CSV table of C-alpha atoms in Angstrom, one decimal:
chain,number,residue,atom,x,y,z
A,681,MET,CA,99.2,178.1,156.4
A,682,VAL,CA,99.6,181.0,158.9
A,683,GLN,CA,96.9,183.6,158.5
A,684,VAL,CA,98.4,186.8,159.8
A,685,ASP,CA,96.6,189.9,161.1
A,686,SER,CA,98.9,192.9,160.4
A,687,SER,CA,97.0,195.5,162.5
A,688,GLY,CA,97.4,196.9,165.9
A,689,GLU,CA,101.1,196.4,166.6
A,690,SER,CA,104.6,197.6,165.5
A,691,VAL,CA,106.6,195.7,162.8
A,692,PRO,CA,109.1,194.4,165.4
A,693,GLU,CA,106.2,193.2,167.6
A,694,ARG,CA,104.6,191.5,164.7
A,695,ARG,CA,107.8,189.8,163.6
A,696,ALA,CA,108.3,188.4,167.1
A,697,ARG,CA,104.7,187.2,167.4
A,698,VAL,CA,104.8,185.5,164.0
A,699,GLY,CA,108.2,184.0,164.6
A,700,GLU,CA,107.0,182.5,167.9
A,701,LEU,CA,104.0,181.1,166.1
A,702,VAL,CA,105.9,179.6,163.2
A,703,ARG,CA,108.5,178.0,165.6
A,704,GLY,CA,105.7,176.2,167.3
A,705,LEU,CA,104.7,174.4,164.1
A,706,GLY,CA,106.8,171.3,164.6
A,707,GLY,CA,105.8,168.4,162.4
A,708,ALA,CA,104.9,170.6,159.4
A,709,ASP,CA,106.5,169.8,156.1
A,710,LEU,CA,105.6,173.2,154.5
A,711,VAL,CA,104.7,176.5,156.3
A,712,VAL,CA,103.2,179.3,154.2
A,713,LEU,CA,102.7,183.0,155.2
A,714,PRO,CA,100.6,185.6,153.5
A,715,GLU,CA,101.5,188.7,151.4
A,716,LEU,CA,103.4,191.7,153.1
A,717,TRP,CA,102.4,190.5,156.5
A,718,ALA,CA,105.3,192.3,158.3
A,719,VAL,CA,104.7,195.9,157.1
A,720,GLY,CA,101.0,195.3,156.4
A,721,TYR,CA,99.6,195.5,152.9
A,722,PHE,CA,97.6,198.7,153.4
A,723,ALA,CA,100.4,200.5,155.2
A,724,PHE,CA,101.5,202.2,151.9
A,725,ASP,CA,103.3,205.1,153.6
A,726,ALA,CA,105.5,202.6,155.4
A,727,TYR,CA,106.7,200.6,152.4
A,728,ALA,CA,109.8,202.7,151.8
A,729,GLU,CA,110.8,202.7,155.4
A,730,GLY,CA,110.0,199.1,155.9
A,731,ALA,CA,111.8,197.9,152.7
A,732,GLU,CA,114.6,195.6,153.0
A,733,PRO,CA,117.5,194.2,151.0
A,734,PHE,CA,117.1,190.6,150.0
A,735,GLU,CA,119.2,189.4,152.8
A,736,GLY,CA,117.3,191.5,155.4
A,737,PRO,CA,115.2,190.3,158.4
A,738,SER,CA,112.4,188.6,156.4
A,739,VAL,CA,114.7,186.1,154.6
A,740,SER,CA,117.0,185.8,157.7
A,741,ASP,CA,114.1,185.0,160.0
A,742,ALA,CA,112.7,182.4,157.4
A,743,ARG,CA,116.1,180.7,157.1
A,744,SER,CA,116.2,180.4,160.9
A,745,TRP,CA,112.5,179.0,161.0
A,746,ALA,CA,113.2,176.5,158.2
A,747,ARG,CA,116.3,175.1,160.0
A,748,GLU,CA,114.7,174.9,163.4
A,749,LEU,CA,111.6,173.1,162.1
A,750,GLY,CA,113.4,171.0,159.4
A,751,ALA,CA,110.7,172.2,157.1
A,752,TRP,CA,110.2,174.2,153.9
A,753,VAL,CA,109.1,177.7,154.7
A,754,HIS,CA,107.4,180.1,152.3
A,755,LEU,CA,107.8,183.4,154.0
A,756,GLY,CA,104.9,185.0,152.1
A,757,SER,CA,106.2,188.3,150.6
A,758,PHE,CA,108.1,191.4,151.8
A,759,VAL,CA,109.0,194.8,150.4
A,760,GLU,CA,112.4,194.3,148.9
A,761,MET,CA,114.7,197.2,148.0
A,762,ASP,CA,117.0,196.5,145.1
A,763,ALA,CA,118.9,199.2,143.3
A,764,GLY,CA,116.7,201.9,144.5
A,765,ARG,CA,113.5,200.1,143.4
A,766,LEU,CA,110.9,198.4,145.6
A,767,PHE,CA,109.5,194.9,144.8
A,768,ASN,CA,106.8,192.7,146.3
A,769,THR,CA,109.0,189.6,146.7
A,770,ALA,CA,108.0,186.1,147.8
A,771,VAL,CA,110.6,183.5,148.9
A,772,LEU,CA,110.7,179.8,149.6
A,773,LEU,CA,113.3,178.4,151.9
A,774,SER,CA,114.4,174.7,152.1
A,775,PRO,CA,114.6,172.8,155.4
A,776,GLU,CA,118.3,173.6,155.3
A,777,GLY,CA,117.5,177.4,155.2
A,778,GLU,CA,118.6,177.8,151.6
A,779,VAL,CA,116.7,180.0,149.1
A,780,ALA,CA,114.9,177.7,146.7
A,781,HIS,CA,112.6,180.0,145.0
A,782,VAL,CA,112.1,183.8,144.5
A,783,TYR,CA,109.2,185.4,142.8
A,784,ARG,CA,108.7,189.1,142.4
A,785,LYS,CA,104.9,190.0,141.9
A,786,ILE,CA,104.3,190.6,138.2
A,787,HIS,CA,100.8,192.2,138.4
A,788,VAL,CA,101.1,195.0,141.0
A,789,PHE,CA,97.6,196.2,142.1
A,790,GLY,CA,96.3,199.7,141.2
A,791,TYR,CA,92.6,199.7,141.9
A,792,ARG,CA,92.0,201.8,145.1
A,793,SER,CA,95.6,200.9,146.1
A,794,ARG,CA,99.1,202.5,145.9
A,795,GLU,CA,100.9,199.3,145.3
A,796,ALA,CA,101.3,200.0,141.5
A,797,GLU,CA,102.5,203.5,142.3
A,798,LEU,CA,105.1,202.3,144.9
A,799,LEU,CA,106.3,198.9,143.7
A,800,THR,CA,108.0,197.8,140.5
A,801,PRO,CA,106.5,194.7,138.8
A,802,GLY,CA,108.7,191.6,138.4
A,803,ASP,CA,109.1,189.8,135.1
A,804,GLU,CA,110.1,186.2,135.8
A,805,LEU,CA,108.2,183.0,136.4
A,806,PRO,CA,110.7,180.6,138.1
A,807,VAL,CA,109.8,177.0,139.1
A,808,ALA,CA,111.8,175.1,141.7
A,809,ASP,CA,112.3,171.5,142.5
A,810,THR,CA,111.3,170.5,146.1
A,811,SER,CA,111.0,167.2,148.0
A,812,PHE,CA,107.3,167.2,147.2
A,813,GLY,CA,107.2,168.3,143.6
A,814,ARG,CA,107.8,171.2,141.2
A,815,VAL,CA,106.7,174.4,142.9
A,816,ALA,CA,106.0,177.9,141.6
A,817,ALA,CA,104.3,180.9,143.1
A,818,THR,CA,102.2,183.9,142.2
A,819,THR,CA,101.1,186.7,144.6
A,820,CYS,CA,97.4,187.8,145.2
A,821,TYR,CA,96.3,189.9,142.1
A,822,ASP,CA,98.2,187.5,139.8
A,823,LEU,CA,95.3,185.1,140.3
A,824,ARG,CA,93.2,187.2,137.9
A,825,PHE,CA,95.6,186.6,134.9
A,826,PRO,CA,95.2,183.0,133.5
A,827,GLU,CA,98.0,183.5,130.9
A,828,LEU,CA,100.5,183.9,133.7
A,829,TRP,CA,99.2,180.6,135.3
A,830,ARG,CA,99.4,178.8,132.0
A,831,GLY,CA,103.1,180.0,131.9
A,832,LEU,CA,103.8,178.3,135.3
A,833,VAL,CA,102.5,175.0,134.0
A,834,ASP,CA,104.5,175.3,130.8
A,835,GLY,CA,107.5,175.7,133.1
A,836,GLY,CA,106.6,172.4,134.9
A,837,ALA,CA,104.8,173.6,138.0
A,838,GLN,CA,102.8,171.0,139.9
A,839,ILE,CA,102.2,173.1,143.1
A,840,ALA,CA,101.4,176.7,143.2
A,841,ILE,CA,101.8,178.8,146.4
A,842,VAL,CA,99.8,182.0,146.5
A,843,PRO,CA,100.5,184.5,149.4
A,844,ALA,CA,97.8,187.2,149.4
A,845,ALA,CA,96.3,190.2,151.0
A,846,TRP,CA,92.9,189.8,149.3
A,847,PRO,CA,90.2,192.1,150.6
A,848,ALA,CA,87.1,191.0,152.4
A,849,ALA,CA,85.0,193.0,149.8
A,850,ARG,CA,85.9,190.5,147.1
A,851,ARG,CA,86.3,187.4,149.1
A,852,GLU,CA,84.1,185.4,146.7
A,853,HIS,CA,86.5,186.3,143.9
A,854,TRP,CA,89.4,184.9,146.0
A,855,ARG,CA,87.5,181.7,146.5
A,856,LEU,CA,86.5,181.5,142.9
A,857,PHE,CA,89.9,182.2,141.4
A,858,THR,CA,91.8,179.7,143.7
A,859,SER,CA,89.4,177.0,142.7
A,860,CYS,CA,89.5,177.9,139.0
A,861,ARG,CA,93.2,178.1,138.7
A,862,ALA,CA,93.7,174.8,140.5
A,863,VAL,CA,91.3,173.1,138.1
A,864,GLU,CA,92.2,174.7,134.8
A,865,GLU,CA,96.0,174.2,135.4
A,866,GLN,CA,95.7,170.9,137.2
A,867,VAL,CA,97.9,172.0,140.1
A,868,LEU,CA,97.7,171.8,143.9
A,869,LEU,CA,97.0,175.4,145.0
A,870,ILE,CA,98.0,176.6,148.4
A,871,GLY,CA,96.6,180.1,149.0
A,872,CYS,CA,97.5,181.9,152.2
A,873,ASN,CA,95.6,185.1,152.7
A,874,ALA,CA,96.0,187.8,155.3
A,875,ALA,CA,93.4,188.5,158.0
A,876,GLY,CA,92.3,191.6,159.9
A,877,ALA,CA,90.7,194.9,158.9
A,878,GLU,CA,89.5,194.9,155.3
A,879,LEU,CA,91.2,191.6,154.6
A,880,GLY,CA,89.3,188.4,153.7
A,881,GLY,CA,91.1,185.5,155.3
A,882,HIS,CA,89.8,182.2,154.0
A,883,SER,CA,93.3,180.7,153.3
A,884,ARG,CA,92.6,177.5,151.4
A,885,VAL,CA,94.2,174.4,149.7
A,886,VAL,CA,92.6,173.2,146.5
A,887,ASP,CA,93.5,170.1,144.5
A,888,PRO,CA,93.4,169.7,140.7
A,889,TRP,CA,89.9,168.3,140.8
A,890,GLY,CA,88.6,171.4,142.6
A,891,ALA,CA,88.2,169.7,146.0
A,892,VAL,CA,88.8,172.1,148.8
A,893,LEU,CA,91.1,170.2,151.2
A,894,ALA,CA,91.2,173.0,153.8
A,895,GLU,CA,89.8,176.5,154.3
A,896,ALA,CA,90.4,178.9,157.1
A,897,GLY,CA,87.9,181.4,158.5
A,898,THR,CA,88.4,185.1,158.8
A,899,GLU,CA,90.4,185.2,162.0
A,900,ALA,CA,94.2,185.0,162.3
A,901,GLY,CA,95.7,181.6,163.1
A,902,VAL,CA,97.1,178.5,161.7
A,903,THR,CA,95.3,176.0,159.3
A,904,TRP,CA,96.7,172.6,158.9
A,905,CYS,CA,96.2,170.3,155.9
A,906,ASP,CA,97.4,166.9,155.0
A,907,VAL,CA,97.9,166.6,151.2
A,908,ASP,CA,99.3,164.0,148.8
A,909,PRO,CA,101.3,165.8,146.1
A,910,ALA,CA,100.9,162.7,143.8
A,911,VAL,CA,97.3,163.9,143.3
A,912,VAL,CA,98.6,166.2,140.5
A,913,GLU,CA,100.2,163.4,138.4
A,914,ARG,CA,97.2,161.2,139.0
A,915,ALA,CA,94.8,164.0,137.9
A,916,ARG,CA,96.8,164.8,134.8
A,917,ALA,CA,97.0,161.1,133.8
A,918,GLU,CA,93.4,160.4,134.4
A,919,PHE,CA,92.0,163.5,132.7
A,920,PRO,CA,94.7,164.8,130.3
A,921,VAL,CA,93.2,168.2,129.4
A,922,LEU,CA,96.6,169.9,129.3
A,923,ALA,CA,97.8,167.5,126.7
A,924,ASP,CA,94.8,168.4,124.5
A,925,ARG,CA,95.8,172.1,124.2
A,926,ARG,CA,96.1,173.5,120.7
A,927,THR,CA,99.1,175.6,120.4
A,928,ASP,CA,99.3,175.7,116.6
A,929,LEU,CA,96.7,178.3,116.1
A,930,THR,CA,96.9,182.1,115.6
A,931,PHE,CA,93.8,184.1,116.3
A,932,GLN,CA,93.1,187.4,114.6
A,933,GLY,CA,90.6,190.1,115.2
A,934,ALA,CA,87.5,190.3,113.0
A,935,ASP,CA,87.5,192.7,110.1
A,936,VAL,CA,85.0,195.7,110.6
């Protein structure tokens, strides 16, 4: 996980710095970046100017990094321009540099933020096959919506990657929700949060039992973690809570 600080430099400078950092991560099987790290989450006035087509510099750079490292690279998310609309788009690249998974953030944030004003919400929950299991993604604010997460599991997800720009003011919510979603959905959760002014850091990896396998601090940098993806199958077999779900019920409001 690469915890990026998006303050104090131009976008080209940041791209160059992060690219050099990622290229130095030889030996990694998976590299994960945070949400909107290139333009900077809070740089709302720069979203339109910094928006890219899908095959723009973000995906192009990530293709190159993945091929050079021979690793899976989740580029975090970028502001995508498509047919005149802007999306908060996250992408996973295979070690061959091929696009394996694309997720457009479904719950765009409106509380003291212009994201919901500027960006169009996505409407799909894809799941992708990888060499280490079935992978899905959500982005930041999506953590607060358990029905979305249950949809990922219904789609076969075993691993969930969560790029984020979660604020420091609600850091404990970030820690709570990343642990909660990992346990309730019995997934291996990899959450990469941004660092810097107003942002909370504390990127973390949580297994299906709620064990925190790695957690960063508040500074920018790289956090390494060795994980066994088979922990998901073992947890679901030993404690089959998902199999005990009741899906045959219809709940109605009380009469008043």
